[in-house]
Tab-separated table of C-alpha atoms in Angstrom:
chain	number	residue	atom	x	y	z
A	28	MET	CA	3.634	125.804	138.445
A	29	ALA	CA	-0.080	125.077	138.983
A	30	ILE	CA	-1.829	122.619	141.255
A	31	TYR	CA	-5.044	120.999	140.075
A	32	VAL	CA	-7.270	119.017	142.378
A	33	ILE	CA	-9.687	116.376	141.032
A	34	GLY	CA	-12.749	115.043	142.783
A	35	ASP	CA	-13.926	111.405	143.078
A	36	ILE	CA	-13.297	109.418	139.937
A	37	HIS	CA	-14.985	106.113	140.730
A	38	GLY	CA	-13.417	104.061	137.989
A	39	CYS	CA	-14.370	106.317	135.120
A	40	ILE	CA	-11.212	106.190	132.942
A	41	LYS	CA	-12.628	107.823	129.801
A	42	THR	CA	-13.917	110.764	131.778
A	43	LEU	CA	-10.679	111.106	133.727
A	44	VAL	CA	-8.533	111.120	130.610
A	45	SER	CA	-10.892	113.672	128.949
A	46	LEU	CA	-10.615	116.025	131.984
A	47	VAL	CA	-6.845	115.737	132.232
A	48	ASP	CA	-6.442	116.453	128.555
A	49	HIS	CA	-8.576	119.528	129.023
A	50	LEU	CA	-6.282	120.777	131.795
A	51	ASP	CA	-3.368	120.939	129.405
A	52	LEU	CA	-0.848	120.159	132.075
A	53	LYS	CA	2.725	121.438	132.059
A	54	LYS	CA	5.664	119.351	133.252
A	55	ASP	CA	6.043	121.273	136.570
A	56	ASP	CA	2.322	121.174	137.359
A	57	GLU	CA	0.883	118.961	140.124
A	58	LEU	CA	-2.261	116.802	140.055
A	59	TRP	CA	-3.983	116.027	143.344
A	60	PHE	CA	-6.811	113.493	143.748
A	61	CYS	CA	-9.397	113.445	146.519
A	62	GLY	CA	-9.655	109.674	146.627
A	63	ASP	CA	-12.262	107.112	145.590
A	64	LEU	CA	-10.473	106.117	142.387
A	65	VAL	CA	-12.514	102.952	142.237
A	66	ASN	CA	-15.995	101.390	142.474
A	67	ARG	CA	-19.170	102.134	140.468
A	68	GLY	CA	-17.350	102.950	137.179
A	69	PRO	CA	-16.227	100.334	134.786
A	70	SER	CA	-12.418	100.781	134.758
A	71	PRO	CA	-10.769	101.174	138.182
A	72	THR	CA	-7.796	99.158	136.906
A	73	HIS	CA	-7.129	101.595	134.111
A	74	CYS	CA	-7.688	104.621	136.392
A	75	ILE	CA	-4.940	103.500	138.796
A	76	ARG	CA	-2.593	102.546	135.894
A	77	PHE	CA	-3.208	105.952	134.277
A	78	ILE	CA	-2.463	107.876	137.432
A	79	LYS	CA	0.671	105.871	138.080
A	80	SER	CA	1.862	106.518	134.570
A	81	LEU	CA	1.575	110.294	134.707
A	82	LYS	CA	4.844	112.115	134.268
A	83	ILE	CA	4.089	114.981	136.587
A	84	LYS	CA	3.901	114.981	140.405
A	85	THR	CA	0.717	113.420	141.650
A	86	VAL	CA	-0.823	113.158	145.172
A	87	CYS	CA	-3.707	110.789	145.875
A	88	VAL	CA	-5.312	110.373	149.284
A	89	LEU	CA	-7.350	107.299	150.176
A	90	GLY	CA	-11.130	107.282	150.069
A	91	ASN	CA	-13.571	104.887	151.625
A	92	HIS	CA	-14.067	103.028	148.358
A	93	ASP	CA	-10.313	102.611	147.948
A	94	LEU	CA	-10.124	101.128	151.416
A	95	TYR	CA	-12.949	98.804	150.496
A	96	LEU	CA	-10.934	97.572	147.503
A	97	LEU	CA	-7.908	97.012	149.810
A	98	ARG	CA	-10.075	94.933	152.105
A	99	LEU	CA	-11.445	92.876	149.240
A	100	SER	CA	-7.971	92.277	147.777
A	101	GLY	CA	-7.252	89.838	150.539
A	102	GLU	CA	-10.429	87.902	149.782
A	103	ASN	CA	-11.828	85.924	146.824
A	104	SER	CA	-12.836	88.236	143.962
A	105	LYS	CA	-16.228	86.499	143.876
A	106	ASN	CA	-17.066	88.356	147.105
A	107	THR	CA	-17.845	91.526	145.138
A	108	SER	CA	-20.602	92.208	142.665
A	109	ASP	CA	-18.793	95.265	141.257
A	110	LEU	CA	-17.501	94.141	137.815
A	111	GLY	CA	-14.807	96.851	137.698
A	112	ILE	CA	-13.333	95.842	141.043
A	113	LYS	CA	-13.660	92.133	140.173
A	114	ALA	CA	-11.593	92.763	137.006
A	115	LEU	CA	-8.986	94.657	139.012
A	116	LEU	CA	-8.710	91.787	141.545
A	117	GLU	CA	-8.089	89.417	138.574
A	118	ALA	CA	-5.670	91.648	136.717
A	119	PRO	CA	-2.137	90.291	136.052
A	120	ASP	CA	-0.638	93.347	137.825
A	121	LYS	CA	-3.091	93.217	140.753
A	122	ASN	CA	-0.389	93.019	143.365
A	123	GLU	CA	1.425	96.024	141.989
A	124	LEU	CA	-1.768	98.084	141.832
A	125	ILE	CA	-2.860	97.092	145.324
A	126	ASP	CA	0.686	97.917	146.756
A	127	TRP	CA	0.647	101.239	145.088
A	128	LEU	CA	-2.815	102.057	146.514
A	129	ARG	CA	-2.069	100.998	150.060
A	130	HIS	CA	0.989	103.255	150.089
A	131	ARG	CA	-1.185	106.348	149.427
A	132	PRO	CA	-1.681	108.760	152.407
A	133	LEU	CA	-4.990	109.455	154.191
A	134	THR	CA	-4.214	113.144	154.138
A	135	HIS	CA	-1.785	115.532	152.375
A	136	VAL	CA	-0.744	118.735	154.136
A	137	SER	CA	1.187	121.135	151.906
A	138	GLY	CA	1.608	124.836	152.647
A	139	LYS	CA	-1.772	126.423	152.964
A	140	TYR	CA	-3.777	123.350	151.877
A	141	ILE	CA	-5.014	120.109	153.425
A	142	LEU	CA	-6.162	117.402	151.007
A	143	VAL	CA	-8.487	114.717	152.461
A	144	HIS	CA	-11.257	112.473	151.199
A	145	ALA	CA	-14.107	113.365	153.445
A	146	GLY	CA	-13.172	115.907	156.115
A	147	ILE	CA	-11.321	116.942	159.211
A	148	TYR	CA	-12.633	116.601	162.802
A	149	PRO	CA	-13.156	120.186	164.113
A	150	THR	CA	-10.929	119.809	167.164
A	151	TRP	CA	-7.892	118.469	165.279
A	152	ASP	CA	-5.060	120.928	164.601
A	153	THR	CA	-2.572	120.316	161.798
A	154	ASP	CA	-0.081	118.396	163.920
A	155	THR	CA	-2.864	116.100	165.052
A	156	ILE	CA	-4.006	115.555	161.493
A	157	LYS	CA	-0.499	114.525	160.442
A	158	LYS	CA	-0.059	112.284	163.497
A	159	LEU	CA	-3.361	110.367	163.144
A	160	SER	CA	-2.952	110.044	159.369
A	161	HIS	CA	0.485	108.621	159.916
A	162	GLU	CA	-0.820	106.077	162.411
A	163	ILE	CA	-3.115	104.526	159.840
A	164	GLU	CA	-0.529	104.825	157.005
A	165	GLN	CA	2.054	102.804	159.029
A	166	GLU	CA	-0.460	99.993	159.506
A	167	LEU	CA	-1.540	99.924	155.837
A	168	GLN	CA	2.096	99.801	154.682
A	169	CYS	CA	3.261	97.048	157.059
A	170	ASP	CA	3.438	93.279	156.199
A	171	ASN	CA	0.313	92.516	158.321
A	172	TRP	CA	-1.883	95.150	156.650
A	173	GLN	CA	-4.633	92.772	155.487
A	174	LYS	CA	-5.427	91.710	159.022
A	175	PHE	CA	-5.426	95.362	160.068
A	176	ILE	CA	-7.859	96.470	157.476
A	177	SER	CA	-10.237	93.578	157.932
A	178	ASN	CA	-11.083	94.884	161.407
A	179	LEU	CA	-11.921	98.527	160.499
A	180	TRP	CA	-15.512	98.350	159.364
A	181	GLY	CA	-18.432	99.740	161.310
A	182	ASN	CA	-19.836	103.011	162.621
A	183	CYS	CA	-18.628	102.783	166.197
A	184	PRO	CA	-17.222	104.575	167.975
A	185	ASN	CA	-18.975	107.524	166.393
A	186	VAL	CA	-17.244	110.220	168.408
A	187	TRP	CA	-13.629	111.094	168.750
A	188	HIS	CA	-11.732	110.843	172.077
A	189	SER	CA	-7.903	111.066	172.160
A	190	GLU	CA	-8.007	108.209	174.739
A	191	LEU	CA	-9.366	105.712	172.191
A	192	LYS	CA	-7.111	102.708	171.742
A	193	GLY	CA	-6.597	99.829	169.251
A	194	GLU	CA	-9.243	99.002	166.618
A	195	ASP	CA	-11.692	101.559	167.975
A	196	ARG	CA	-9.106	104.359	167.594
A	197	HIS	CA	-8.148	103.250	164.116
A	198	ARG	CA	-11.820	102.879	163.031
A	199	ALA	CA	-12.687	106.351	164.263
A	200	ILE	CA	-9.788	107.915	162.455
A	201	ILE	CA	-10.572	106.299	159.209
A	202	ASN	CA	-14.302	107.039	159.453
A	203	ILE	CA	-13.511	110.742	160.076
A	204	PHE	CA	-11.024	111.088	157.218
A	205	THR	CA	-12.976	108.988	154.701
A	206	ARG	CA	-16.672	108.894	155.587
A	207	MET	CA	-17.683	111.897	157.591
A	208	ARG	CA	-20.414	114.288	156.485
A	209	TYR	CA	-22.473	115.409	159.403
A	210	LEU	CA	-21.949	115.897	163.096
A	211	LYS	CA	-24.511	116.104	165.867
A	212	PRO	CA	-24.329	119.101	168.173
A	213	SER	CA	-22.596	116.754	170.679
A	214	GLY	CA	-19.772	116.125	168.169
A	215	ASP	CA	-20.861	112.576	167.382
A	216	LEU	CA	-20.666	111.548	163.725
A	217	ASP	CA	-23.953	110.758	161.952
A	218	PHE	CA	-23.594	108.230	159.052
A	219	SER	CA	-27.359	107.881	158.399
A	220	VAL	CA	-27.828	110.987	156.194
A	221	LYS	CA	-25.987	111.305	152.901
A	222	ASP	CA	-28.089	114.108	151.353
A	223	GLY	CA	-26.929	117.688	151.205
A	224	PRO	CA	-28.033	120.096	153.939
A	225	THR	CA	-31.843	120.632	153.905
A	226	SER	CA	-34.562	121.725	156.342
A	227	GLN	CA	-35.307	118.067	156.895
A	228	ASN	CA	-31.867	117.380	158.395
A	229	SER	CA	-31.210	120.790	160.001
A	230	TYR	CA	-30.593	119.066	163.312
A	231	LEU	CA	-27.336	117.888	161.878
A	232	ILE	CA	-24.244	120.067	161.274
A	233	PRO	CA	-22.034	119.728	158.212
A	234	TRP	CA	-18.611	119.077	159.589
A	235	PHE	CA	-17.213	122.239	158.052
A	236	ASN	CA	-19.929	124.335	159.798
A	237	PHE	CA	-19.139	122.897	163.239
A	238	LYS	CA	-17.710	125.293	165.740
A	239	GLY	CA	-13.965	125.595	165.222
A	240	ALA	CA	-13.807	123.458	162.105
A	241	LEU	CA	-12.360	126.184	159.913
A	242	LYS	CA	-10.338	128.131	162.446
A	243	ARG	CA	-7.075	127.068	160.815
A	244	LYS	CA	-4.707	128.628	158.329
A	245	GLU	CA	-5.084	125.863	155.741
A	246	ARG	CA	-7.853	125.488	153.133
A	247	ILE	CA	-9.399	122.079	153.197
A	248	LEU	CA	-9.905	120.268	149.915
A	249	PHE	CA	-12.183	117.260	149.907
A	250	GLY	CA	-14.574	115.079	147.922
A	251	HIS	CA	-16.845	112.242	149.071
A	252	TRP	CA	-20.111	114.230	149.385
A	253	SER	CA	-21.654	114.023	145.948
A	254	SER	CA	-25.019	115.369	147.058
A	255	LEU	CA	-23.247	118.466	148.367
A	256	GLY	CA	-21.608	118.957	145.005
A	257	LEU	CA	-19.149	121.671	143.996
A	258	VAL	CA	-18.703	124.333	146.745
A	259	VAL	CA	-15.855	126.777	146.552
A	260	ARG	CA	-15.191	128.840	149.652
A	261	LYS	CA	-12.239	130.640	151.116
A	262	LYS	CA	-11.567	127.972	153.729
A	263	PHE	CA	-12.781	124.807	151.931
A	264	VAL	CA	-13.522	123.246	148.506
A	265	SER	CA	-15.975	120.347	147.965
A	266	LEU	CA	-15.158	118.553	144.709
A	267	ASP	CA	-17.283	115.452	144.363
A	268	THR	CA	-19.735	116.371	141.583
A	269	GLY	CA	-21.306	112.957	141.078
A	270	CYS	CA	-18.951	111.193	138.719
A	271	GLY	CA	-19.921	107.923	140.487
A	272	ARG	CA	-23.545	108.669	139.598
A	273	GLY	CA	-22.916	109.374	135.919
A	274	GLU	CA	-22.921	113.184	136.330
A	275	LEU	CA	-19.727	115.278	136.285
A	276	LEU	CA	-16.007	114.981	137.155
A	277	THR	CA	-14.545	118.247	138.365
A	278	ALA	CA	-11.155	119.816	138.945
A	279	ILE	CA	-10.115	123.113	140.420
A	280	ARG	CA	-6.897	125.033	139.873
A	281	LEU	CA	-5.598	126.314	143.187
A	282	GLY	CA	-4.639	129.942	143.183
A	283	ASP	CA	-7.195	131.374	140.802
A	284	ASN	CA	-9.985	128.905	141.664
A	285	ARG	CA	-10.727	128.197	138.011
A	286	VAL	CA	-13.050	125.164	137.760
A	287	PHE	CA	-12.973	122.525	135.013
A	288	SER	CA	-15.672	119.910	134.565
A	289	THR	CA	-16.492	117.187	132.114
A	290	GLN	CA	-19.673	115.155	131.665
A	291	VAL	CA	-19.211	111.452	132.503
A	292	ILE	CA	-18.763	109.534	129.254
A	293	ASP	CA	-18.188	106.028	130.732
A	294	ASP	CA	-20.880	103.479	130.955
A	295	MET	CA	-21.725	103.245	134.627
A	296	LEU	CA	-22.128	99.928	136.482
A	297	PRO	CA	-24.938	99.160	138.852
A	298	THR	CA	-24.405	101.040	142.136
A	299	SER	CA	-22.597	99.193	144.883
A	300	CYS	CA	-22.705	100.241	148.463
A	301	VAL	CA	-19.827	100.726	150.873
């Protein structure tokens, strides 16, 4: 049995199918996804349908673009300029696709691995990760989920405190799991810089380089940071290789760290911001 982990797909169904075919999956293999199934690419509807149809075990955590889609699903489809998302929101099986998506976890902890879209706050141990993820998942899976998700946008609070309550607490948890890249030395999140680490932003600390971030037994598997690209280390793997920008879609096989990549073959849509 092998576990393969795929980075951000961003609605690129042709590229996804090409990569999965290349993996030559066996019936007892598992396929994990780092989130951001939608937005930017032309076929988010087909991406979700394809993943749902796979006959092997799949795990997909939510990314910030997936949460954006969930928010839009309660609004008029005219509120988005992304043609792929617009088509999904007008699809005959829209409700089934949205229900499937909102029942995905924010994190997946299995053995010596943690799967998450963006990252893990340095002070959170494994039990805290599970607890905070579950807090959000309960809200997304309840009957009143659309009201819940409509109040989660914004950059504040930009630092974690266990005493946070209500919307501030939920927003902080979601921003850490799905949007985080850099921390300031104080532990505050910085959302202004999306580039990879350079001398120009050396005053910021990539979350995985923050003190204590990797002092855990699990290896962290994440996407989200396309400008960081593929990074394979003992304690973490970064897997967003720019599929949403027309570059590469990448998978890694856990165990032997073999990397599989395919060039994007979908026609990309104009970039939308989340």
